[in-house]
């Protein structure tokens, strides 16, 4: 088992380069299945979730190859097994977004339900299925698998409302958009997700020949086409990785430069940090972040884009543990996404959870301790807290962080952090 050992408090300095966005690369690799031939993607992060997507695509007959410098070739010249196997889908929920493109390309798909093992509560796929059914797909659920078939006459465009009780669905929008791209006629997706990662996927699909308008808004209109062609595309920078390093600079009272990022995708977190007293100089594709002195407390509510992202909630919570006063966070996307609270409290934080909100009583220092990572962003929060805490922090179960952060240890080491990955016997 791998652990991270951190000797805090650390000071950071220098430049960190942000990798391509995991949550754009995953649905874009799925969308590459729509094109008969070889797609070339640039800036695909080398992380566990992308390797799982390789495994999934390989299992359906699509050949993926990692080339030099973050390039990946996806060869979808033939698909011989339109099935998303349980053993792959259970590892990564994003695998479920293969059902839309398989349906469009092969006329049928059988994909395992993702299951309910998430550490942040129930994550249904009802809206994905509602959207596919609205296009005419015949859907049945048996033995834990969703079987979807295109009816005689094909999928037909229509108006589909994609909102759920907690707002739009990101991967649901991706799935239905991919299926609608080759349906007959016009599909209008209302209350669609407009996250930058969905925008990037829609831009990628437009290059392939899809007719999509409204990109970046909550209404996407798609005119179905008969076929899509393989293309080349560069994945956008990972806004959540950039936000994680911004928090790292603040928590360690440091100044760092973040390169290869897209500050316009981070408006809400940047606004929040500035109110907390952080200095941020924004350029087109880089930011200089520095913080000295007190961290002002904050009130945060996670929301769909362009609101404050749920994927930065845990990291901001770690930071607010060191604020000079009481802070409040309300989680509106995944009301149970709080597995990091108990672990941050092990580092001497004072966080109290009330329903889907927490109250954080800021304190001057955190104290190192052994902690357990429980999901990707929760583990990032524990690493950040470990950098700021006094003494040794051991982060266990770091396979969670390896799912989504490329080279996190070497990137932090290059900034001067005393962090090491160690292998210990289970
Ligand atoms: N929802 C439904 N029904 C559905 C789908 C979603 O009720 O059919 C609900 C969810 O339970 C949740 C809300 O809608 O309350 C939003 O979930 P969404 O479907 O948008 O989440 P997702 O598409 O499964 C993606 C990201 C997550 C990120 C969320 C929200 C990827 C691969 N995953 O998940 O990223 O938190 O959007 O922005 O894009 C992460 O990177 O750590 C991560 C978890």
mmCIF file with all atom_site columns, N, CA and C and ligand atoms in Angstrom, residues 22-24 26-27 49 92-95 97 120-130 162-173 193 195 197-198 238-240 303-305 309-311 332-335 337 375-378 404-405, ligand 1:
data_model
loop_
_atom_site.group_PDB
_atom_site.id
_atom_site.type_symbol
_atom_site.label_atom_id
_atom_site.label_alt_id
_atom_site.label_comp_id
_atom_site.label_asym_id
_atom_site.label_entity_id
_atom_site.label_seq_id
_atom_site.pdbx_PDB_ins_code
_atom_site.Cartn_x
_atom_site.Cartn_y
_atom_site.Cartn_z
_atom_site.occupancy
_atom_site.B_iso_or_equiv
_atom_site.pdbx_formal_charge
_atom_site.auth_seq_id
_atom_site.auth_comp_id
_atom_site.auth_asym_id
_atom_site.auth_atom_id
_atom_site.pdbx_PDB_model_num
ATOM   1   N N   . UNK A 1 22  ? -9.029  15.912 -16.091 1.00 0.00 ? 22  UNK A N   1
ATOM   2   C CA  . UNK A 1 22  ? -9.580  14.546 -16.014 1.00 0.00 ? 22  UNK A CA  1
ATOM   3   C C   . UNK A 1 22  ? -11.031 14.516 -16.490 1.00 0.00 ? 22  UNK A C   1
ATOM   4   N N   . UNK A 1 23  ? -11.839 15.456 -15.970 1.00 0.00 ? 23  UNK A N   1
ATOM   5   C CA  . UNK A 1 23  ? -13.281 15.370 -16.233 1.00 0.00 ? 23  UNK A CA  1
ATOM   6   C C   . UNK A 1 23  ? -13.675 15.850 -17.623 1.00 0.00 ? 23  UNK A C   1
ATOM   7   N N   . UNK A 1 24  ? -12.693 16.387 -18.369 1.00 0.00 ? 24  UNK A N   1
ATOM   8   C CA  . UNK A 1 24  ? -12.931 16.636 -19.798 1.00 0.00 ? 24  UNK A CA  1
ATOM   9   C C   . UNK A 1 24  ? -12.417 15.444 -20.596 1.00 0.00 ? 24  UNK A C   1
ATOM   10  N N   . UNK A 1 26  ? -12.145 12.302 -19.835 1.00 0.00 ? 26  UNK A N   1
ATOM   11  C CA  . UNK A 1 26  ? -12.926 11.052 -19.750 1.00 0.00 ? 26  UNK A CA  1
ATOM   12  C C   . UNK A 1 26  ? -14.108 11.038 -20.729 1.00 0.00 ? 26  UNK A C   1
ATOM   13  N N   . UNK A 1 27  ? -15.015 12.044 -20.681 1.00 0.00 ? 27  UNK A N   1
ATOM   14  C CA  . UNK A 1 27  ? -16.112 11.980 -21.657 1.00 0.00 ? 27  UNK A CA  1
ATOM   15  C C   . UNK A 1 27  ? -15.641 12.201 -23.105 1.00 0.00 ? 27  UNK A C   1
ATOM   16  N N   . UNK A 1 49  ? -7.731  7.070  -13.384 1.00 0.00 ? 49  UNK A N   1
ATOM   17  C CA  . UNK A 1 49  ? -9.046  7.074  -14.036 1.00 0.00 ? 49  UNK A CA  1
ATOM   18  C C   . UNK A 1 49  ? -8.914  7.008  -15.565 1.00 0.00 ? 49  UNK A C   1
ATOM   19  N N   . UNK A 1 92  ? -15.014 2.992  -11.735 1.00 0.00 ? 92  UNK A N   1
ATOM   20  C CA  . UNK A 1 92  ? -15.099 4.404  -12.119 1.00 0.00 ? 92  UNK A CA  1
ATOM   21  C C   . UNK A 1 92  ? -16.462 4.695  -12.728 1.00 0.00 ? 92  UNK A C   1
ATOM   22  N N   . UNK A 1 93  ? -17.198 5.551  -12.039 1.00 0.00 ? 93  UNK A N   1
ATOM   23  C CA  . UNK A 1 93  ? -18.554 5.874  -12.444 1.00 0.00 ? 93  UNK A CA  1
ATOM   24  C C   . UNK A 1 93  ? -18.616 6.505  -13.832 1.00 0.00 ? 93  UNK A C   1
ATOM   25  N N   . UNK A 1 94  ? -17.566 7.268  -14.186 1.00 0.00 ? 94  UNK A N   1
ATOM   26  C CA  . UNK A 1 94  ? -17.565 7.946  -15.491 1.00 0.00 ? 94  UNK A CA  1
ATOM   27  C C   . UNK A 1 94  ? -17.649 6.943  -16.641 1.00 0.00 ? 94  UNK A C   1
ATOM   28  N N   . UNK A 1 95  ? -17.361 5.653  -16.355 1.00 0.00 ? 95  UNK A N   1
ATOM   29  C CA  . UNK A 1 95  ? -17.477 4.629  -17.405 1.00 0.00 ? 95  UNK A CA  1
ATOM   30  C C   . UNK A 1 95  ? -18.895 4.586  -17.968 1.00 0.00 ? 95  UNK A C   1
ATOM   31  N N   . UNK A 1 97  ? -20.665 6.807  -19.010 1.00 0.00 ? 97  UNK A N   1
ATOM   32  C CA  . UNK A 1 97  ? -20.956 7.695  -20.147 1.00 0.00 ? 97  UNK A CA  1
ATOM   33  C C   . UNK A 1 97  ? -20.510 7.071  -21.471 1.00 0.00 ? 97  UNK A C   1
ATOM   34  N N   . UNK A 1 120 ? -19.679 9.853  -1.284  1.00 0.00 ? 120 UNK A N   1
ATOM   35  C CA  . UNK A 1 120 ? -20.508 11.036 -1.071  1.00 0.00 ? 120 UNK A CA  1
ATOM   36  C C   . UNK A 1 120 ? -21.962 10.818 -1.445  1.00 0.00 ? 120 UNK A C   1
ATOM   37  N N   . UNK A 1 121 ? -22.461 9.633  -1.058  1.00 0.00 ? 121 UNK A N   1
ATOM   38  C CA  . UNK A 1 121 ? -23.895 9.413  -1.097  1.00 0.00 ? 121 UNK A CA  1
ATOM   39  C C   . UNK A 1 121 ? -24.383 8.760  -2.381  1.00 0.00 ? 121 UNK A C   1
ATOM   40  N N   . UNK A 1 122 ? -25.698 8.719  -2.477  1.00 0.00 ? 122 UNK A N   1
ATOM   41  C CA  . UNK A 1 122 ? -26.385 8.071  -3.590  1.00 0.00 ? 122 UNK A CA  1
ATOM   42  C C   . UNK A 1 122 ? -26.129 8.855  -4.875  1.00 0.00 ? 122 UNK A C   1
ATOM   43  N N   . UNK A 1 123 ? -25.711 8.169  -5.930  1.00 0.00 ? 123 UNK A N   1
ATOM   44  C CA  . UNK A 1 123 ? -25.475 8.863  -7.201  1.00 0.00 ? 123 UNK A CA  1
ATOM   45  C C   . UNK A 1 123 ? -26.221 8.125  -8.313  1.00 0.00 ? 123 UNK A C   1
ATOM   46  N N   . UNK A 1 124 ? -27.495 8.452  -8.500  1.00 0.00 ? 124 UNK A N   1
ATOM   47  C CA  . UNK A 1 124 ? -28.287 7.706  -9.482  1.00 0.00 ? 124 UNK A CA  1
ATOM   48  C C   . UNK A 1 124 ? -27.930 8.076  -10.928 1.00 0.00 ? 124 UNK A C   1
ATOM   49  N N   . UNK A 1 125 ? -28.464 7.295  -11.877 1.00 0.00 ? 125 UNK A N   1
ATOM   50  C CA  . UNK A 1 125 ? -28.282 7.629  -13.304 1.00 0.00 ? 125 UNK A CA  1
ATOM   51  C C   . UNK A 1 125 ? -29.647 7.786  -13.984 1.00 0.00 ? 125 UNK A C   1
ATOM   52  N N   . UNK A 1 126 ? -30.675 8.076  -13.166 1.00 0.00 ? 126 UNK A N   1
ATOM   53  C CA  . UNK A 1 126 ? -32.034 8.158  -13.714 1.00 0.00 ? 126 UNK A CA  1
ATOM   54  C C   . UNK A 1 126 ? -32.167 9.218  -14.807 1.00 0.00 ? 126 UNK A C   1
ATOM   55  N N   . UNK A 1 127 ? -31.451 10.332 -14.678 1.00 0.00 ? 127 UNK A N   1
ATOM   56  C CA  . UNK A 1 127 ? -31.607 11.396 -15.685 1.00 0.00 ? 127 UNK A CA  1
ATOM   57  C C   . UNK A 1 127 ? -30.922 10.997 -16.995 1.00 0.00 ? 127 UNK A C   1
ATOM   58  N N   . UNK A 1 128 ? -29.794 10.273 -16.890 1.00 0.00 ? 128 UNK A N   1
ATOM   59  C CA  . UNK A 1 128 ? -29.152 9.744  -18.112 1.00 0.00 ? 128 UNK A CA  1
ATOM   60  C C   . UNK A 1 128 ? -30.189 8.909  -18.887 1.00 0.00 ? 128 UNK A C   1
ATOM   61  N N   . UNK A 1 129 ? -30.855 8.004  -18.122 1.00 0.00 ? 129 UNK A N   1
ATOM   62  C CA  . UNK A 1 129 ? -31.772 7.058  -18.774 1.00 0.00 ? 129 UNK A CA  1
ATOM   63  C C   . UNK A 1 129 ? -33.022 7.767  -19.288 1.00 0.00 ? 129 UNK A C   1
ATOM   64  N N   . UNK A 1 130 ? -33.494 8.762  -18.523 1.00 0.00 ? 130 UNK A N   1
ATOM   65  C CA  . UNK A 1 130 ? -34.658 9.540  -18.972 1.00 0.00 ? 130 UNK A CA  1
ATOM   66  C C   . UNK A 1 130 ? -34.346 10.205 -20.326 1.00 0.00 ? 130 UNK A C   1
ATOM   67  N N   . UNK A 1 162 ? -33.095 18.278 -18.483 1.00 0.00 ? 162 UNK A N   1
ATOM   68  C CA  . UNK A 1 162 ? -32.087 17.420 -17.834 1.00 0.00 ? 162 UNK A CA  1
ATOM   69  C C   . UNK A 1 162 ? -31.836 17.748 -16.360 1.00 0.00 ? 162 UNK A C   1
ATOM   70  N N   . UNK A 1 163 ? -32.669 18.594 -15.772 1.00 0.00 ? 163 UNK A N   1
ATOM   71  C CA  . UNK A 1 163 ? -32.429 18.982 -14.372 1.00 0.00 ? 163 UNK A CA  1
ATOM   72  C C   . UNK A 1 163 ? -32.908 17.916 -13.397 1.00 0.00 ? 163 UNK A C   1
ATOM   73  N N   . UNK A 1 164 ? -32.229 17.811 -12.276 1.00 0.00 ? 164 UNK A N   1
ATOM   74  C CA  . UNK A 1 164 ? -32.665 16.938 -11.192 1.00 0.00 ? 164 UNK A CA  1
ATOM   75  C C   . UNK A 1 164 ? -32.821 17.769 -9.933  1.00 0.00 ? 164 UNK A C   1
ATOM   76  N N   . UNK A 1 165 ? -33.037 17.121 -8.789  1.00 0.00 ? 165 UNK A N   1
ATOM   77  C CA  . UNK A 1 165 ? -33.251 17.875 -7.552  1.00 0.00 ? 165 UNK A CA  1
ATOM   78  C C   . UNK A 1 165 ? -32.023 18.712 -7.171  1.00 0.00 ? 165 UNK A C   1
ATOM   79  N N   . UNK A 1 166 ? -30.830 18.248 -7.585  1.00 0.00 ? 166 UNK A N   1
ATOM   80  C CA  . UNK A 1 166 ? -29.621 19.004 -7.243  1.00 0.00 ? 166 UNK A CA  1
ATOM   81  C C   . UNK A 1 166 ? -29.029 19.733 -8.447  1.00 0.00 ? 166 UNK A C   1
ATOM   82  N N   . UNK A 1 167 ? -29.869 20.052 -9.408  1.00 0.00 ? 167 UNK A N   1
ATOM   83  C CA  . UNK A 1 167 ? -29.405 20.814 -10.568 1.00 0.00 ? 167 UNK A CA  1
ATOM   84  C C   . UNK A 1 167 ? -29.155 19.925 -11.768 1.00 0.00 ? 167 UNK A C   1
ATOM   85  N N   . UNK A 1 168 ? -28.399 20.440 -12.741 1.00 0.00 ? 168 UNK A N   1
ATOM   86  C CA  . UNK A 1 168 ? -28.133 19.661 -13.950 1.00 0.00 ? 168 UNK A CA  1
ATOM   87  C C   . UNK A 1 168 ? -27.153 18.525 -13.667 1.00 0.00 ? 168 UNK A C   1
ATOM   88  N N   . UNK A 1 169 ? -27.072 17.555 -14.562 1.00 0.00 ? 169 UNK A N   1
ATOM   89  C CA  . UNK A 1 169 ? -26.098 16.476 -14.398 1.00 0.00 ? 169 UNK A CA  1
ATOM   90  C C   . UNK A 1 169 ? -25.007 16.586 -15.467 1.00 0.00 ? 169 UNK A C   1
ATOM   91  N N   . UNK A 1 170 ? -23.761 16.524 -15.012 1.00 0.00 ? 170 UNK A N   1
ATOM   92  C CA  . UNK A 1 170 ? -22.621 16.722 -15.912 1.00 0.00 ? 170 UNK A CA  1
ATOM   93  C C   . UNK A 1 170 ? -22.495 15.535 -16.876 1.00 0.00 ? 170 UNK A C   1
ATOM   94  N N   . UNK A 1 171 ? -22.303 14.337 -16.332 1.00 0.00 ? 171 UNK A N   1
ATOM   95  C CA  . UNK A 1 171 ? -22.120 13.179 -17.222 1.00 0.00 ? 171 UNK A CA  1
ATOM   96  C C   . UNK A 1 171 ? -23.425 12.779 -17.904 1.00 0.00 ? 171 UNK A C   1
ATOM   97  N N   . UNK A 1 172 ? -24.571 13.089 -17.269 1.00 0.00 ? 172 UNK A N   1
ATOM   98  C CA  . UNK A 1 172 ? -25.862 12.841 -17.921 1.00 0.00 ? 172 UNK A CA  1
ATOM   99  C C   . UNK A 1 172 ? -25.979 13.703 -19.172 1.00 0.00 ? 172 UNK A C   1
ATOM   100 N N   . UNK A 1 173 ? -25.569 14.966 -19.076 1.00 0.00 ? 173 UNK A N   1
ATOM   101 C CA  . UNK A 1 173 ? -25.590 15.851 -20.244 1.00 0.00 ? 173 UNK A CA  1
ATOM   102 C C   . UNK A 1 173 ? -24.673 15.277 -21.331 1.00 0.00 ? 173 UNK A C   1
ATOM   103 N N   . UNK A 1 193 ? -25.921 20.755 -18.211 1.00 0.00 ? 193 UNK A N   1
ATOM   104 C CA  . UNK A 1 193 ? -24.720 21.213 -17.503 1.00 0.00 ? 193 UNK A CA  1
ATOM   105 C C   . UNK A 1 193 ? -23.898 22.071 -18.466 1.00 0.00 ? 193 UNK A C   1
ATOM   106 N N   . UNK A 1 195 ? -20.621 23.113 -17.479 1.00 0.00 ? 195 UNK A N   1
ATOM   107 C CA  . UNK A 1 195 ? -19.259 23.076 -16.932 1.00 0.00 ? 195 UNK A CA  1
ATOM   108 C C   . UNK A 1 195 ? -18.247 23.169 -18.084 1.00 0.00 ? 195 UNK A C   1
ATOM   109 N N   . UNK A 1 197 ? -15.824 21.431 -18.767 1.00 0.00 ? 197 UNK A N   1
ATOM   110 C CA  . UNK A 1 197 ? -15.481 20.111 -19.304 1.00 0.00 ? 197 UNK A CA  1
ATOM   111 C C   . UNK A 1 197 ? -16.529 19.670 -20.338 1.00 0.00 ? 197 UNK A C   1
ATOM   112 N N   . UNK A 1 198 ? -17.798 20.028 -20.081 1.00 0.00 ? 198 UNK A N   1
ATOM   113 C CA  . UNK A 1 198 ? -18.860 19.709 -21.044 1.00 0.00 ? 198 UNK A CA  1
ATOM   114 C C   . UNK A 1 198 ? -18.698 20.602 -22.280 1.00 0.00 ? 198 UNK A C   1
ATOM   115 N N   . UNK A 1 238 ? -6.866  21.424 -16.155 1.00 0.00 ? 238 UNK A N   1
ATOM   116 C CA  . UNK A 1 238 ? -7.717  20.959 -15.060 1.00 0.00 ? 238 UNK A CA  1
ATOM   117 C C   . UNK A 1 238 ? -7.937  22.082 -14.035 1.00 0.00 ? 238 UNK A C   1
ATOM   118 N N   . UNK A 1 239 ? -9.154  22.632 -14.030 1.00 0.00 ? 239 UNK A N   1
ATOM   119 C CA  . UNK A 1 239 ? -9.426  23.772 -13.117 1.00 0.00 ? 239 UNK A CA  1
ATOM   120 C C   . UNK A 1 239 ? -9.392  23.327 -11.660 1.00 0.00 ? 239 UNK A C   1
ATOM   121 N N   . UNK A 1 240 ? -9.709  22.065 -11.396 1.00 0.00 ? 240 UNK A N   1
ATOM   122 C CA  . UNK A 1 240 ? -9.736  21.614 -9.997  1.00 0.00 ? 240 UNK A CA  1
ATOM   123 C C   . UNK A 1 240 ? -8.305  21.412 -9.491  1.00 0.00 ? 240 UNK A C   1
ATOM   124 N N   . UNK A 1 303 ? -22.295 24.954 -6.077  1.00 0.00 ? 303 UNK A N   1
ATOM   125 C CA  . UNK A 1 303 ? -23.366 25.128 -7.062  1.00 0.00 ? 303 UNK A CA  1
ATOM   126 C C   . UNK A 1 303 ? -22.892 24.625 -8.424  1.00 0.00 ? 303 UNK A C   1
ATOM   127 N N   . UNK A 1 304 ? -23.822 24.418 -9.354  1.00 0.00 ? 304 UNK A N   1
ATOM   128 C CA  . UNK A 1 304 ? -23.383 24.095 -10.715 1.00 0.00 ? 304 UNK A CA  1
ATOM   129 C C   . UNK A 1 304 ? -22.574 25.264 -11.288 1.00 0.00 ? 304 UNK A C   1
ATOM   130 N N   . UNK A 1 305 ? -21.736 24.996 -12.283 1.00 0.00 ? 305 UNK A N   1
ATOM   131 C CA  . UNK A 1 305 ? -20.943 26.042 -12.922 1.00 0.00 ? 305 UNK A CA  1
ATOM   132 C C   . UNK A 1 305 ? -21.873 27.144 -13.456 1.00 0.00 ? 305 UNK A C   1
ATOM   133 N N   . UNK A 1 309 ? -17.414 25.222 -7.319  1.00 0.00 ? 309 UNK A N   1
ATOM   134 C CA  . UNK A 1 309 ? -17.453 23.780 -7.638  1.00 0.00 ? 309 UNK A CA  1
ATOM   135 C C   . UNK A 1 309 ? -17.391 22.862 -6.425  1.00 0.00 ? 309 UNK A C   1
ATOM   136 N N   . UNK A 1 310 ? -18.230 21.843 -6.429  1.00 0.00 ? 310 UNK A N   1
ATOM   137 C CA  . UNK A 1 310 ? -18.184 20.836 -5.358  1.00 0.00 ? 310 UNK A CA  1
ATOM   138 C C   . UNK A 1 310 ? -16.814 20.158 -5.305  1.00 0.00 ? 310 UNK A C   1
ATOM   139 N N   . UNK A 1 311 ? -16.122 20.080 -6.441  1.00 0.00 ? 311 UNK A N   1
ATOM   140 C CA  . UNK A 1 311 ? -14.823 19.389 -6.457  1.00 0.00 ? 311 UNK A CA  1
ATOM   141 C C   . UNK A 1 311 ? -13.715 20.187 -5.774  1.00 0.00 ? 311 UNK A C   1
ATOM   142 N N   . UNK A 1 332 ? -24.439 21.717 -2.016  1.00 0.00 ? 332 UNK A N   1
ATOM   143 C CA  . UNK A 1 332 ? -25.745 21.605 -2.690  1.00 0.00 ? 332 UNK A CA  1
ATOM   144 C C   . UNK A 1 332 ? -25.723 20.624 -3.858  1.00 0.00 ? 332 UNK A C   1
ATOM   145 N N   . UNK A 1 333 ? -24.549 20.113 -4.227  1.00 0.00 ? 333 UNK A N   1
ATOM   146 C CA  . UNK A 1 333 ? -24.515 19.170 -5.358  1.00 0.00 ? 333 UNK A CA  1
ATOM   147 C C   . UNK A 1 333 ? -24.577 17.736 -4.821  1.00 0.00 ? 333 UNK A C   1
ATOM   148 N N   . UNK A 1 334 ? -23.712 17.430 -3.866  1.00 0.00 ? 334 UNK A N   1
ATOM   149 C CA  . UNK A 1 334 ? -23.703 16.111 -3.219  1.00 0.00 ? 334 UNK A CA  1
ATOM   150 C C   . UNK A 1 334 ? -23.829 16.341 -1.714  1.00 0.00 ? 334 UNK A C   1
ATOM   151 N N   . UNK A 1 335 ? -25.092 16.414 -1.197  1.00 0.00 ? 335 UNK A N   1
ATOM   152 C CA  . UNK A 1 335 ? -25.300 16.833 0.197   1.00 0.00 ? 335 UNK A CA  1
ATOM   153 C C   . UNK A 1 335 ? -24.588 15.970 1.240   1.00 0.00 ? 335 UNK A C   1
ATOM   154 N N   . UNK A 1 337 ? -21.324 14.819 0.794   1.00 0.00 ? 337 UNK A N   1
ATOM   155 C CA  . UNK A 1 337 ? -19.898 14.738 0.442   1.00 0.00 ? 337 UNK A CA  1
ATOM   156 C C   . UNK A 1 337 ? -19.036 15.369 1.541   1.00 0.00 ? 337 UNK A C   1
ATOM   157 N N   . UNK A 1 375 ? -11.891 9.726  -0.578  1.00 0.00 ? 375 UNK A N   1
ATOM   158 C CA  . UNK A 1 375 ? -12.202 9.913  -1.999  1.00 0.00 ? 375 UNK A CA  1
ATOM   159 C C   . UNK A 1 375 ? -11.185 10.896 -2.562  1.00 0.00 ? 375 UNK A C   1
ATOM   160 N N   . UNK A 1 376 ? -11.272 11.091 -3.864  1.00 0.00 ? 376 UNK A N   1
ATOM   161 C CA  . UNK A 1 376 ? -10.242 11.876 -4.548  1.00 0.00 ? 376 UNK A CA  1
ATOM   162 C C   . UNK A 1 376 ? -10.022 13.274 -3.959  1.00 0.00 ? 376 UNK A C   1
ATOM   163 N N   . UNK A 1 377 ? -11.098 14.054 -3.864  1.00 0.00 ? 377 UNK A N   1
ATOM   164 C CA  . UNK A 1 377 ? -10.912 15.450 -3.417  1.00 0.00 ? 377 UNK A CA  1
ATOM   165 C C   . UNK A 1 377 ? -10.682 15.515 -1.909  1.00 0.00 ? 377 UNK A C   1
ATOM   166 N N   . UNK A 1 378 ? -11.277 14.555 -1.178  1.00 0.00 ? 378 UNK A N   1
ATOM   167 C CA  . UNK A 1 378 ? -11.028 14.496 0.271   1.00 0.00 ? 378 UNK A CA  1
ATOM   168 C C   . UNK A 1 378 ? -9.546  14.246 0.509   1.00 0.00 ? 378 UNK A C   1
ATOM   169 N N   . UNK A 1 404 ? -6.880  10.985 -9.777  1.00 0.00 ? 404 UNK A N   1
ATOM   170 C CA  . UNK A 1 404 ? -7.180  12.246 -10.464 1.00 0.00 ? 404 UNK A CA  1
ATOM   171 C C   . UNK A 1 404 ? -6.107  13.307 -10.461 1.00 0.00 ? 404 UNK A C   1
ATOM   172 N N   . UNK A 1 405 ? -4.991  13.108 -9.769  1.00 0.00 ? 405 UNK A N   1
ATOM   173 C CA  . UNK A 1 405 ? -3.937  14.146 -9.750  1.00 0.00 ? 405 UNK A CA  1
ATOM   174 C C   . UNK A 1 405 ? -2.669  13.562 -10.348 1.00 0.00 ? 405 UNK A C   1
HETATM 175 N N1  . LIG B 2 .   ? -28.001 13.140 -10.361 1.00 0.00 ? 1   LIG B N1  1
HETATM 176 C C1  . LIG B 2 .   ? -29.248 12.591 -10.356 1.00 0.00 ? 1   LIG B C1  1
HETATM 177 N N2  . LIG B 2 .   ? -29.568 11.751 -11.382 1.00 0.00 ? 1   LIG B N2  1
HETATM 178 C C2  . LIG B 2 .   ? -28.712 11.456 -12.397 1.00 0.00 ? 1   LIG B C2  1
HETATM 179 C C3  . LIG B 2 .   ? -27.423 12.046 -12.380 1.00 0.00 ? 1   LIG B C3  1
HETATM 180 C C4  . LIG B 2 .   ? -27.096 12.886 -11.335 1.00 0.00 ? 1   LIG B C4  1
HETATM 181 O O1  . LIG B 2 .   ? -30.058 12.828 -9.469  1.00 0.00 ? 1   LIG B O1  1
HETATM 182 O O2  . LIG B 2 .   ? -29.067 10.691 -13.309 1.00 0.00 ? 1   LIG B O2  1
HETATM 183 C C5  . LIG B 2 .   ? -27.626 14.070 -9.266  1.00 0.00 ? 1   LIG B C5  1
HETATM 184 C C6  . LIG B 2 .   ? -26.397 13.623 -8.466  1.00 0.00 ? 1   LIG B C6  1
HETATM 185 O O3  . LIG B 2 .   ? -26.731 12.675 -7.484  1.00 0.00 ? 1   LIG B O3  1
HETATM 186 C C7  . LIG B 2 .   ? -25.907 14.931 -7.906  1.00 0.00 ? 1   LIG B C7  1
HETATM 187 C C8  . LIG B 2 .   ? -26.190 15.911 -9.037  1.00 0.00 ? 1   LIG B C8  1
HETATM 188 O O4  . LIG B 2 .   ? -27.209 15.281 -9.830  1.00 0.00 ? 1   LIG B O4  1
HETATM 189 O O5  . LIG B 2 .   ? -26.661 15.307 -6.795  1.00 0.00 ? 1   LIG B O5  1
HETATM 190 C C9  . LIG B 2 .   ? -25.014 16.242 -9.897  1.00 0.00 ? 1   LIG B C9  1
HETATM 191 O O6  . LIG B 2 .   ? -24.321 15.065 -10.288 1.00 0.00 ? 1   LIG B O6  1
HETATM 192 P P1  . LIG B 2 .   ? -23.645 14.925 -11.704 1.00 0.00 ? 1   LIG B P1  1
HETATM 193 O O7  . LIG B 2 .   ? -24.407 13.927 -12.525 1.00 0.00 ? 1   LIG B O7  1
HETATM 194 O O8  . LIG B 2 .   ? -23.467 16.278 -12.301 1.00 0.00 ? 1   LIG B O8  1
HETATM 195 O O9  . LIG B 2 .   ? -22.234 14.285 -11.349 1.00 0.00 ? 1   LIG B O9  1
HETATM 196 P P2  . LIG B 2 .   ? -21.381 13.387 -12.309 1.00 0.00 ? 1   LIG B P2  1
HETATM 197 O O10 . LIG B 2 .   ? -21.633 13.794 -13.696 1.00 0.00 ? 1   LIG B O10 1
HETATM 198 O O11 . LIG B 2 .   ? -21.548 11.964 -11.956 1.00 0.00 ? 1   LIG B O11 1
HETATM 199 C C10 . LIG B 2 .   ? -19.268 14.926 -12.485 1.00 0.00 ? 1   LIG B C10 1
HETATM 200 C C11 . LIG B 2 .   ? -17.814 14.849 -12.122 1.00 0.00 ? 1   LIG B C11 1
HETATM 201 C C12 . LIG B 2 .   ? -17.659 14.904 -10.612 1.00 0.00 ? 1   LIG B C12 1
HETATM 202 C C13 . LIG B 2 .   ? -18.275 16.216 -10.116 1.00 0.00 ? 1   LIG B C13 1
HETATM 203 C C14 . LIG B 2 .   ? -19.734 16.309 -10.569 1.00 0.00 ? 1   LIG B C14 1
HETATM 204 C C15 . LIG B 2 .   ? -20.399 17.626 -10.209 1.00 0.00 ? 1   LIG B C15 1
HETATM 205 C C16 . LIG B 2 .   ? -16.790 13.563 -13.889 1.00 0.00 ? 1   LIG B C16 1
HETATM 206 C C17 . LIG B 2 .   ? -16.084 12.324 -14.305 1.00 0.00 ? 1   LIG B C17 1
HETATM 207 N N3  . LIG B 2 .   ? -17.240 13.610 -12.638 1.00 0.00 ? 1   LIG B N3  1
HETATM 208 O O12 . LIG B 2 .   ? -19.893 13.792 -11.886 1.00 0.00 ? 1   LIG B O12 1
HETATM 209 O O13 . LIG B 2 .   ? -16.255 14.919 -10.352 1.00 0.00 ? 1   LIG B O13 1
HETATM 210 O O14 . LIG B 2 .   ? -18.205 16.279 -8.718  1.00 0.00 ? 1   LIG B O14 1
HETATM 211 O O15 . LIG B 2 .   ? -19.820 16.153 -11.999 1.00 0.00 ? 1   LIG B O15 1
HETATM 212 O O16 . LIG B 2 .   ? -19.702 18.688 -10.746 1.00 0.00 ? 1   LIG B O16 1
HETATM 213 O O17 . LIG B 2 .   ? -16.922 14.489 -14.665 1.00 0.00 ? 1   LIG B O17 1
HETATM 214 C C18 . LIG B 2 .   ? -14.294 14.498 -9.126  1.00 0.00 ? 1   LIG B C18 1
HETATM 215 O O18 . LIG B 2 .   ? -13.636 14.824 -10.132 1.00 0.00 ? 1   LIG B O18 1
HETATM 216 O O19 . LIG B 2 .   ? -13.764 14.339 -8.001  1.00 0.00 ? 1   LIG B O19 1
HETATM 217 C C19 . LIG B 2 .   ? -15.745 14.286 -9.266  1.00 0.00 ? 1   LIG B C19 1
HETATM 218 C C20 . LIG B 2 .   ? -16.439 13.596 -8.382  1.00 0.00 ? 1   LIG B C20 1
#
